[in-house]
XYZ file of C-alpha atoms in Angstrom:
556
model
C 57.201 153.670 -94.347
C 58.477 150.582 -96.180
C 61.049 151.214 -98.905
C 62.946 148.780 -101.102
C 66.638 148.860 -102.019
C 68.431 146.455 -104.338
C 72.013 145.244 -104.275
C 73.568 141.960 -105.406
C 72.397 138.879 -103.516
C 75.375 136.605 -102.886
C 74.252 134.166 -100.173
C 70.792 132.585 -99.937
C 68.345 133.049 -97.117
C 66.283 135.706 -95.370
C 67.402 137.856 -92.440
C 65.115 140.212 -90.531
C 66.643 142.329 -87.789
C 67.909 145.695 -86.632
C 70.862 147.402 -88.267
C 74.235 147.465 -86.516
C 77.168 149.185 -88.193
C 80.708 147.956 -88.455
C 83.166 149.599 -86.050
C 84.457 152.859 -87.483
C 87.847 152.999 -89.162
C 90.816 154.159 -87.133
C 91.262 157.938 -87.125
C 94.339 159.357 -88.801
C 97.123 159.650 -86.203
C 98.486 163.154 -85.596
C 101.650 164.115 -87.457
C 104.054 165.032 -84.670
C 107.834 164.843 -84.486
C 109.761 162.673 -82.026
C 113.317 163.233 -80.746
C 115.994 161.275 -82.581
C 116.802 159.296 -79.427
C 113.237 157.863 -79.425
C 113.483 156.418 -82.944
C 114.724 152.979 -81.925
C 111.984 152.627 -79.298
C 109.305 153.653 -81.827
C 110.654 151.208 -84.410
C 110.407 148.439 -81.830
C 106.813 149.470 -81.006
C 105.922 149.299 -84.695
C 107.494 145.862 -85.147
C 105.730 144.458 -82.069
C 102.371 145.804 -83.260
C 102.867 144.281 -86.710
C 103.853 140.909 -85.238
C 100.841 140.955 -82.899
C 98.410 141.740 -85.737
C 99.927 139.062 -87.981
C 99.671 136.515 -85.153
C 96.042 137.519 -84.541
C 95.171 137.077 -88.227
C 96.820 133.646 -88.308
C 94.994 132.637 -85.111
C 91.684 133.738 -86.631
C 92.520 131.694 -89.720
C 93.271 128.608 -87.653
C 89.914 128.964 -85.898
C 88.002 129.488 -89.122
C 89.840 126.896 -91.238
C 89.422 126.189 -94.937
C 89.049 129.035 -97.418
C 89.097 131.638 -94.637
C 92.414 130.337 -93.348
C 94.089 130.857 -96.711
C 92.747 134.400 -97.018
C 93.756 135.436 -93.497
C 97.222 133.958 -93.805
C 97.675 135.998 -96.983
C 96.683 139.103 -94.973
C 99.235 138.229 -92.282
C 101.915 138.059 -94.981
C 100.783 141.498 -96.163
C 101.221 142.909 -92.640
C 104.796 141.620 -92.472
C 105.841 142.712 -95.963
C 109.594 143.520 -95.670
C 109.413 146.547 -97.987
C 106.535 148.036 -96.017
C 108.387 147.543 -92.739
C 111.548 149.072 -94.188
C 109.499 152.125 -95.192
C 108.034 152.338 -91.665
C 111.557 152.246 -90.177
C 112.728 155.002 -92.565
C 109.818 157.272 -91.629
C 110.440 156.777 -87.906
C 114.146 157.494 -88.394
C 113.299 160.975 -89.707
C 110.962 161.794 -86.831
C 107.558 160.106 -87.265
C 105.805 158.302 -84.440
C 105.281 154.565 -84.938
C 101.547 154.964 -85.639
C 102.041 157.847 -88.084
C 104.829 155.992 -89.894
C 102.612 152.914 -90.295
C 99.726 155.069 -91.507
C 101.854 156.910 -94.098
C 103.751 153.813 -95.295
C 100.512 151.942 -95.880
C 99.035 155.006 -97.621
C 101.948 155.045 -100.076
C 101.595 151.313 -100.749
C 97.822 151.745 -101.061
C 98.313 154.360 -103.794
C 100.597 151.974 -105.688
C 98.023 149.173 -105.523
C 95.123 151.438 -106.461
C 96.992 152.557 -109.575
C 98.338 149.148 -110.575
C 95.272 147.876 -112.392
C 91.929 146.625 -111.145
C 93.136 143.205 -110.034
C 95.576 144.587 -107.473
C 93.250 147.482 -106.639
C 90.867 144.855 -105.314
C 93.332 144.163 -102.486
C 93.085 147.708 -101.142
C 90.273 146.781 -98.714
C 92.443 144.020 -97.238
C 95.395 146.426 -96.953
C 93.236 149.042 -95.215
C 92.077 146.466 -92.698
C 95.657 145.461 -91.853
C 96.674 149.123 -91.468
C 93.703 149.872 -89.208
C 94.502 146.930 -86.954
C 98.152 147.919 -86.563
C 97.356 151.596 -85.926
C 94.597 150.686 -83.437
C 97.042 148.534 -81.491
C 99.625 151.312 -81.433
C 97.058 153.902 -80.293
C 95.598 151.555 -77.688
C 92.040 151.887 -79.034
C 89.533 149.091 -79.821
C 90.079 147.203 -83.039
C 87.740 148.139 -85.873
C 85.401 145.272 -86.478
C 82.118 143.516 -85.776
C 80.038 145.348 -83.140
C 79.624 143.904 -79.666
C 75.965 142.944 -79.168
C 73.985 140.468 -77.092
C 71.029 140.596 -79.494
C 70.989 139.270 -83.087
C 71.353 141.954 -85.774
C 71.982 142.642 -89.472
C 75.525 143.921 -90.005
C 76.080 146.930 -92.303
C 79.556 147.829 -93.577
C 81.305 149.659 -96.380
C 83.089 146.395 -97.016
C 83.946 143.416 -94.840
C 87.547 142.388 -94.415
C 88.161 138.630 -94.532
C 89.314 138.741 -90.888
C 85.835 139.893 -89.877
C 83.788 137.686 -92.207
C 85.660 134.528 -91.275
C 84.607 134.590 -87.626
C 81.072 135.950 -87.881
C 78.791 134.200 -85.409
C 75.643 133.162 -87.351
C 73.740 133.059 -84.043
C 74.248 136.831 -83.682
C 74.849 138.084 -87.228
C 71.594 137.278 -88.997
C 72.926 138.592 -92.299
C 75.106 141.342 -93.699
C 74.934 144.112 -96.271
C 77.908 145.956 -97.784
C 78.225 149.013 -99.983
C 81.117 147.540 -101.960
C 82.263 144.070 -102.992
C 81.064 141.760 -105.738
C 79.436 138.338 -106.129
C 82.817 136.592 -106.228
C 84.652 138.660 -103.605
C 86.276 136.926 -100.639
C 83.488 138.120 -98.340
C 80.779 136.722 -100.635
C 82.483 133.336 -100.840
C 82.950 133.162 -97.074
C 79.323 134.246 -96.472
C 78.104 131.319 -98.576
C 80.391 128.975 -96.676
C 78.893 130.210 -93.390
C 75.332 130.042 -94.682
C 74.730 133.699 -93.733
C 72.340 135.669 -96.012
C 74.284 138.492 -97.642
C 73.842 141.351 -100.100
C 76.775 143.326 -101.520
C 77.277 146.312 -103.854
C 74.411 148.297 -102.296
C 75.208 152.034 -102.646
C 74.093 154.035 -99.627
C 73.907 151.055 -97.265
C 75.979 153.000 -94.754
C 73.240 155.639 -94.532
C 70.812 153.188 -92.896
C 70.427 154.417 -89.333
C 71.576 152.281 -86.403
C 68.638 150.294 -85.042
C 66.563 150.489 -88.251
C 64.580 147.308 -88.891
C 65.384 145.777 -92.269
C 64.622 142.527 -94.081
C 67.369 141.087 -96.287
C 66.749 138.616 -99.111
C 70.140 137.110 -99.937
C 68.771 135.418 -103.052
C 67.251 138.427 -104.835
C 69.480 141.141 -103.369
C 66.453 143.067 -102.089
C 66.534 145.057 -98.831
C 63.208 146.107 -97.317
C 63.611 149.055 -94.938
C 61.041 149.196 -92.120
C 59.087 146.295 -93.672
C 55.382 146.069 -92.937
C 54.037 143.215 -90.843
C 52.604 141.731 -94.042
C 55.992 141.830 -95.799
C 57.741 140.289 -92.793
C 55.151 137.512 -92.605
C 55.466 136.917 -96.354
C 59.273 136.637 -96.183
C 59.195 134.435 -93.081
C 56.621 132.169 -94.742
C 58.743 131.898 -97.902
C 61.830 131.144 -95.794
C 59.934 128.411 -93.899
C 58.701 126.864 -97.150
C 62.218 126.924 -98.543
C 63.569 125.294 -95.381
C 60.935 122.541 -95.591
C 61.781 121.919 -99.236
C 65.460 121.647 -98.376
C 64.759 119.164 -95.573
C 62.716 117.007 -97.951
C 65.460 117.004 -100.568
C 68.172 114.379 -100.228
C 70.254 111.970 -102.251
C 72.259 112.507 -105.450
C 71.626 115.537 -107.632
C 69.212 114.904 -110.502
C 66.465 116.533 -112.538
C 62.865 115.412 -112.025
C 63.130 112.995 -114.974
C 66.229 111.307 -113.577
C 69.060 113.054 -115.445
C 71.987 112.823 -113.015
C 73.883 115.980 -112.107
C 76.458 115.178 -109.397
C 76.565 117.907 -106.747
C 80.075 118.365 -105.385
C 81.659 120.661 -102.803
C 84.336 123.321 -103.096
C 86.790 122.958 -100.196
C 89.933 124.727 -99.076
C 91.240 121.920 -96.892
C 90.339 119.334 -94.245
C 88.438 121.899 -92.121
C 85.803 122.283 -94.861
C 85.108 118.562 -95.181
C 82.572 118.032 -92.333
C 80.184 120.646 -93.753
C 80.478 119.093 -97.212
C 79.694 115.620 -95.884
C 76.768 116.933 -93.828
C 75.323 118.690 -96.894
C 75.360 115.411 -98.824
C 78.100 116.338 -101.276
C 78.801 113.513 -103.708
C 82.475 114.376 -103.654
C 84.731 117.383 -104.084
C 84.626 119.334 -107.334
C 87.310 121.830 -106.360
C 89.954 121.202 -103.715
C 91.873 124.470 -103.501
C 95.352 123.506 -102.357
C 96.678 127.056 -101.896
C 95.872 127.079 -98.168
C 98.703 124.662 -97.470
C 101.247 126.776 -99.340
C 100.253 130.031 -97.637
C 101.551 128.778 -94.277
C 105.008 129.901 -95.347
C 105.454 132.227 -98.310
C 109.210 131.586 -98.384
C 109.139 127.902 -99.277
C 106.802 125.140 -100.410
C 105.499 122.689 -97.787
C 107.263 119.340 -97.602
C 105.916 116.343 -99.480
C 105.066 114.676 -96.148
C 102.987 117.647 -94.983
C 101.123 117.710 -98.291
C 100.411 113.973 -98.187
C 98.874 114.280 -94.724
C 96.549 117.146 -95.709
C 95.460 115.604 -99.015
C 94.761 112.208 -97.464
C 92.400 113.725 -94.869
C 90.204 115.058 -97.666
C 90.437 111.938 -99.835
C 89.485 109.652 -96.935
C 86.253 111.584 -96.367
C 84.797 110.499 -99.721
C 85.228 106.745 -100.179
C 83.974 105.741 -103.629
C 83.448 109.485 -104.298
C 85.070 111.825 -106.763
C 87.674 114.322 -105.527
C 88.948 116.907 -108.003
C 92.153 118.601 -106.855
C 93.378 121.853 -108.352
C 97.152 122.073 -108.187
C 98.637 125.215 -106.689
C 97.118 128.381 -108.153
C 99.591 131.085 -107.125
C 100.161 134.586 -108.399
C 98.060 137.751 -108.756
C 96.146 138.089 -105.447
C 97.856 134.964 -104.025
C 101.585 135.759 -104.329
C 104.213 133.414 -102.933
C 107.762 134.670 -102.508
C 109.339 131.431 -103.715
C 107.157 131.135 -106.801
C 105.766 134.387 -108.201
C 107.682 137.362 -109.630
C 107.691 140.436 -107.398
C 107.931 143.080 -110.121
C 105.179 142.219 -112.604
C 103.287 145.314 -113.828
C 100.000 143.358 -114.021
C 100.176 140.041 -112.156
C 96.625 139.031 -113.170
C 97.843 138.850 -116.765
C 101.292 137.531 -115.983
C 102.928 134.442 -114.530
C 100.191 132.847 -112.408
C 98.574 129.429 -112.071
C 100.024 126.746 -114.324
C 102.515 129.219 -115.762
C 104.164 129.571 -112.349
C 104.294 125.811 -111.878
C 105.828 125.173 -115.298
C 108.523 127.720 -114.403
C 109.121 125.770 -111.148
C 108.729 122.107 -112.177
C 110.109 120.869 -108.836
C 107.139 122.424 -106.976
C 104.667 120.819 -109.387
C 106.491 117.471 -109.294
C 106.423 117.371 -105.476
C 102.733 118.202 -105.338
C 101.794 115.568 -107.917
C 103.912 112.990 -106.121
C 102.236 113.868 -102.805
C 98.786 113.485 -104.355
C 99.735 110.132 -105.820
C 100.977 108.824 -102.464
C 98.003 110.281 -100.561
C 95.567 108.349 -102.780
C 97.359 105.010 -102.504
C 95.100 102.295 -101.093
C 92.011 104.508 -101.034
C 88.859 103.701 -103.056
C 88.538 107.306 -104.172
C 88.243 108.589 -107.725
C 91.065 111.133 -107.827
C 91.121 113.766 -110.547
C 93.760 116.497 -110.807
C 93.433 119.691 -112.793
C 95.571 122.667 -113.716
C 94.522 126.301 -113.232
C 94.790 128.988 -115.916
C 95.165 126.714 -118.934
C 95.289 128.871 -122.074
C 95.707 126.360 -124.900
C 96.600 122.816 -125.942
C 100.309 123.436 -125.280
C 99.535 124.199 -121.632
C 97.264 121.155 -121.350
C 99.905 118.848 -122.815
C 102.628 120.191 -120.507
C 100.416 119.497 -117.480
C 99.380 116.016 -118.646
C 103.037 115.137 -119.336
C 104.007 116.284 -115.832
C 101.253 114.116 -114.312
C 102.416 111.054 -116.232
C 106.060 111.681 -115.336
C 105.069 111.815 -111.653
C 103.372 108.421 -111.973
C 100.000 109.862 -110.983
C 97.166 107.337 -111.289
C 94.334 109.795 -111.818
C 92.385 111.641 -114.471
C 94.083 114.820 -115.679
C 91.976 117.895 -116.422
C 92.093 121.567 -117.281
C 90.305 124.528 -115.797
C 88.533 126.833 -118.234
C 89.159 130.313 -116.807
C 90.535 132.063 -119.883
C 88.260 132.702 -122.898
C 90.816 131.097 -125.234
C 90.364 127.797 -123.387
C 86.601 127.874 -123.947
C 86.982 128.841 -127.597
C 89.464 126.001 -128.203
C 88.101 123.503 -125.676
C 87.989 120.626 -128.135
C 91.679 121.093 -128.883
C 92.538 121.096 -125.172
C 90.513 117.907 -124.689
C 92.931 116.069 -126.985
C 95.397 116.232 -124.080
C 93.222 115.972 -120.951
C 90.214 113.946 -119.817
C 87.894 116.590 -118.397
C 87.191 120.302 -118.150
C 86.142 122.336 -115.133
C 84.786 125.846 -115.602
C 86.017 128.407 -113.072
C 83.283 130.957 -113.731
C 84.722 133.568 -111.344
C 87.935 134.073 -113.307
C 86.277 133.304 -116.643
C 83.922 136.257 -116.085
C 86.810 138.417 -114.910
C 88.877 137.788 -118.021
C 85.940 137.823 -120.439
C 84.720 141.254 -119.347
C 87.978 142.797 -118.070
C 86.155 143.242 -114.742
C 88.034 142.531 -111.502
C 86.052 140.195 -109.260
C 86.937 142.254 -106.163
C 85.703 145.601 -107.512
C 82.093 146.419 -106.694
C 81.942 149.172 -109.331
C 82.062 146.552 -112.097
C 79.853 143.950 -110.398
C 77.394 144.145 -113.320
C 80.033 142.502 -115.486
C 80.897 139.863 -112.885
C 77.322 138.556 -112.947
C 77.468 134.880 -114.048
C 74.133 135.376 -115.840
C 75.842 137.478 -118.509
C 74.835 135.887 -121.859
C 78.406 136.082 -123.190
C 79.583 133.971 -120.255
C 76.755 131.466 -120.852
C 77.934 131.239 -124.473
C 81.443 130.283 -123.316
C 79.995 127.663 -120.945
C 77.967 126.203 -123.820
C 81.028 126.102 -126.088
C 82.996 124.162 -123.467
C 80.155 121.743 -122.678
C 79.504 121.082 -126.380
C 83.204 120.349 -126.951
C 83.281 117.916 -124.030
C 80.151 116.135 -125.254
C 81.640 115.805 -128.755
C 84.762 114.207 -127.238
C 82.791 111.963 -124.871
C 84.301 113.672 -121.832
C 82.968 115.592 -118.819
C 82.663 119.320 -118.251
C 81.808 120.562 -114.753
C 81.401 123.986 -113.184
C 83.324 124.723 -109.984
C 82.932 128.507 -109.898
C 80.449 130.316 -107.700
C 77.881 130.302 -110.533
C 76.982 126.750 -109.536
C 75.725 127.958 -106.138
C 72.775 129.855 -107.686
C 69.890 127.306 -107.800
C 68.189 128.882 -110.821
C 71.464 129.235 -112.693
C 72.322 125.630 -111.792
C 69.288 124.563 -113.838
C 70.473 126.696 -116.766
C 74.010 125.292 -116.544
C 72.520 121.791 -116.619
C 70.554 122.798 -119.694
C 73.766 124.035 -121.328
C 75.236 120.542 -120.998
C 77.356 120.861 -117.866
C 77.847 117.401 -116.330
C 78.495 118.294 -112.655
C 78.160 121.269 -110.323
C 80.509 122.157 -107.467
C 79.852 124.853 -104.861
C 80.169 125.872 -101.222
C 78.593 123.185 -99.009
C 75.840 125.515 -97.744
C 74.439 125.887 -101.282
C 74.131 122.160 -102.082
C 70.665 121.609 -100.517
C 69.255 124.647 -102.367
C 70.590 123.471 -105.724
C 69.492 119.863 -105.138
C 65.921 120.962 -104.337
C 65.713 123.268 -107.374
C 67.039 120.705 -109.866
C 64.565 118.110 -108.608
C 61.653 120.345 -109.646
C 62.390 120.402 -113.382
C 63.060 118.042 -116.279
C 66.192 118.154 -118.386
C 64.086 119.452 -121.271
C 62.850 122.366 -119.171
C 66.433 123.174 -118.158
C 67.497 123.119 -121.819
C 64.668 125.479 -122.814
C 65.549 127.815 -119.936
C 69.188 127.814 -121.066
C 68.230 128.636 -124.656
C 65.982 131.466 -123.467
C 68.735 132.925 -121.303
C 71.279 132.857 -124.139
C 68.837 134.619 -126.468
C 68.900 137.779 -124.318
C 71.372 140.667 -124.133
C 71.780 141.373 -120.415
C 72.261 139.381 -117.223
C 68.950 140.569 -115.785
C 67.082 139.659 -118.984
C 68.743 136.225 -118.975
C 67.678 135.579 -115.381
C 64.086 136.676 -116.035
C 63.872 134.657 -119.266
C 65.034 131.468 -117.541
C 62.667 132.101 -114.646
C 59.747 132.579 -117.037
C 60.422 129.275 -118.800
C 60.746 127.303 -115.576
C 57.659 128.873 -114.026
C 55.613 128.067 -117.144
C 54.891 131.680 -118.051
């Protein structure tokens, strides 16, 4: 009998297939004592297992490239954390086996993270995955992970570690559903980059029996269990119509009455560029430069290495716009040479621009590298700072850009509510704004983007968040400057229309979402988008906002 479940849709498309569950987590190793003379051998076993897992994560990152590479390299750094390894050695020295010492050391670190505030608690899933991989290697059992199957399937998991999401084969994994996670989690972002339909934050997903036929709608978040033939035909027909509409949509982003809305791509590095070009991106709205710095947490990459990487991206968009975000380190992206190790709450501490202003040499080298990478290229380079709080921050960044001789527009990201509330003041120092809706939602609602339990508050349809977008766009319009959105909110086609109606001047997203957004914008006039935006802001909940906008655009 057909039943319907609802989670949070995070990646467009329809998937119909049988359920396959993620490999089970590693069992807890037995607690047995070893003779003192075996301690050195066990310590060596532990170190070799850690090195092998770190190397595997880095290799997976190299294969995946882009955003996935940065995430996996951060996981590899986690595996090799010196304090963790010192704890493992201590436990072995007093009689633990290598696998038990790893298990217990990670458990202690896990408890610290879980109790250190929601931002760090969101890294627990990544930590668990690293622990499971090391313990599995030590026990000589298969790695937990994506099931081995010759037939396409829908993957079900409690949560998906970045190492698994990054290398999903879309030919086999038709879509995935997780019990945890949120719309801006690493897995959600990587799913959109892969173009795999996905639904997260679905309680009870793990109870779906192996082999059960389900239909997944990655746009609405609906899961149909044992769908009828009529429902399957309906979903397949809708998917075919959507595919045809996407194929017919091409060219620059614009509303049906010709109001231009440039559609740009979010990229993590050169590996993401081909997909962006293929999707018809009009440039890059967010070039995340962290991936280059995560290669080595001990020191910043050389200016020459940075120039080479930046130029590869800039060359791909002749006459196009490329917006580069300078290094955004701290919180869930710590770097030994840049971020403090003992902050009680890194999400509210020295991260983003604050870190760079404390280390002006790192910022100066990056700005110089960007300047040299753009020399001789017909690209419109724009450079922006993350985590700008006020006009003082904006001025410090603009001054640093000028001192570096950078021939580009300087901008500020709006990720902190204070920046939206005082956007007009910030625009006295910089030439454009870019709204990072993921962090803006996180800080507005005190809701960690990695925690599924608060996914309701991470929903970019929240009216309070739309109010902050409108404030920023209005300020930019008053100053005759631009205000784009580069957060994941831009990847929702319906919300893209609302953002346009709020006055946003460009939209940047994962390449896979560009055709969907282009096709949706082309169906409506600017006036319709403005009325949909007003209707959404007049509501009190995210769901009401979505339904109100939908009603306006459908003519109800």
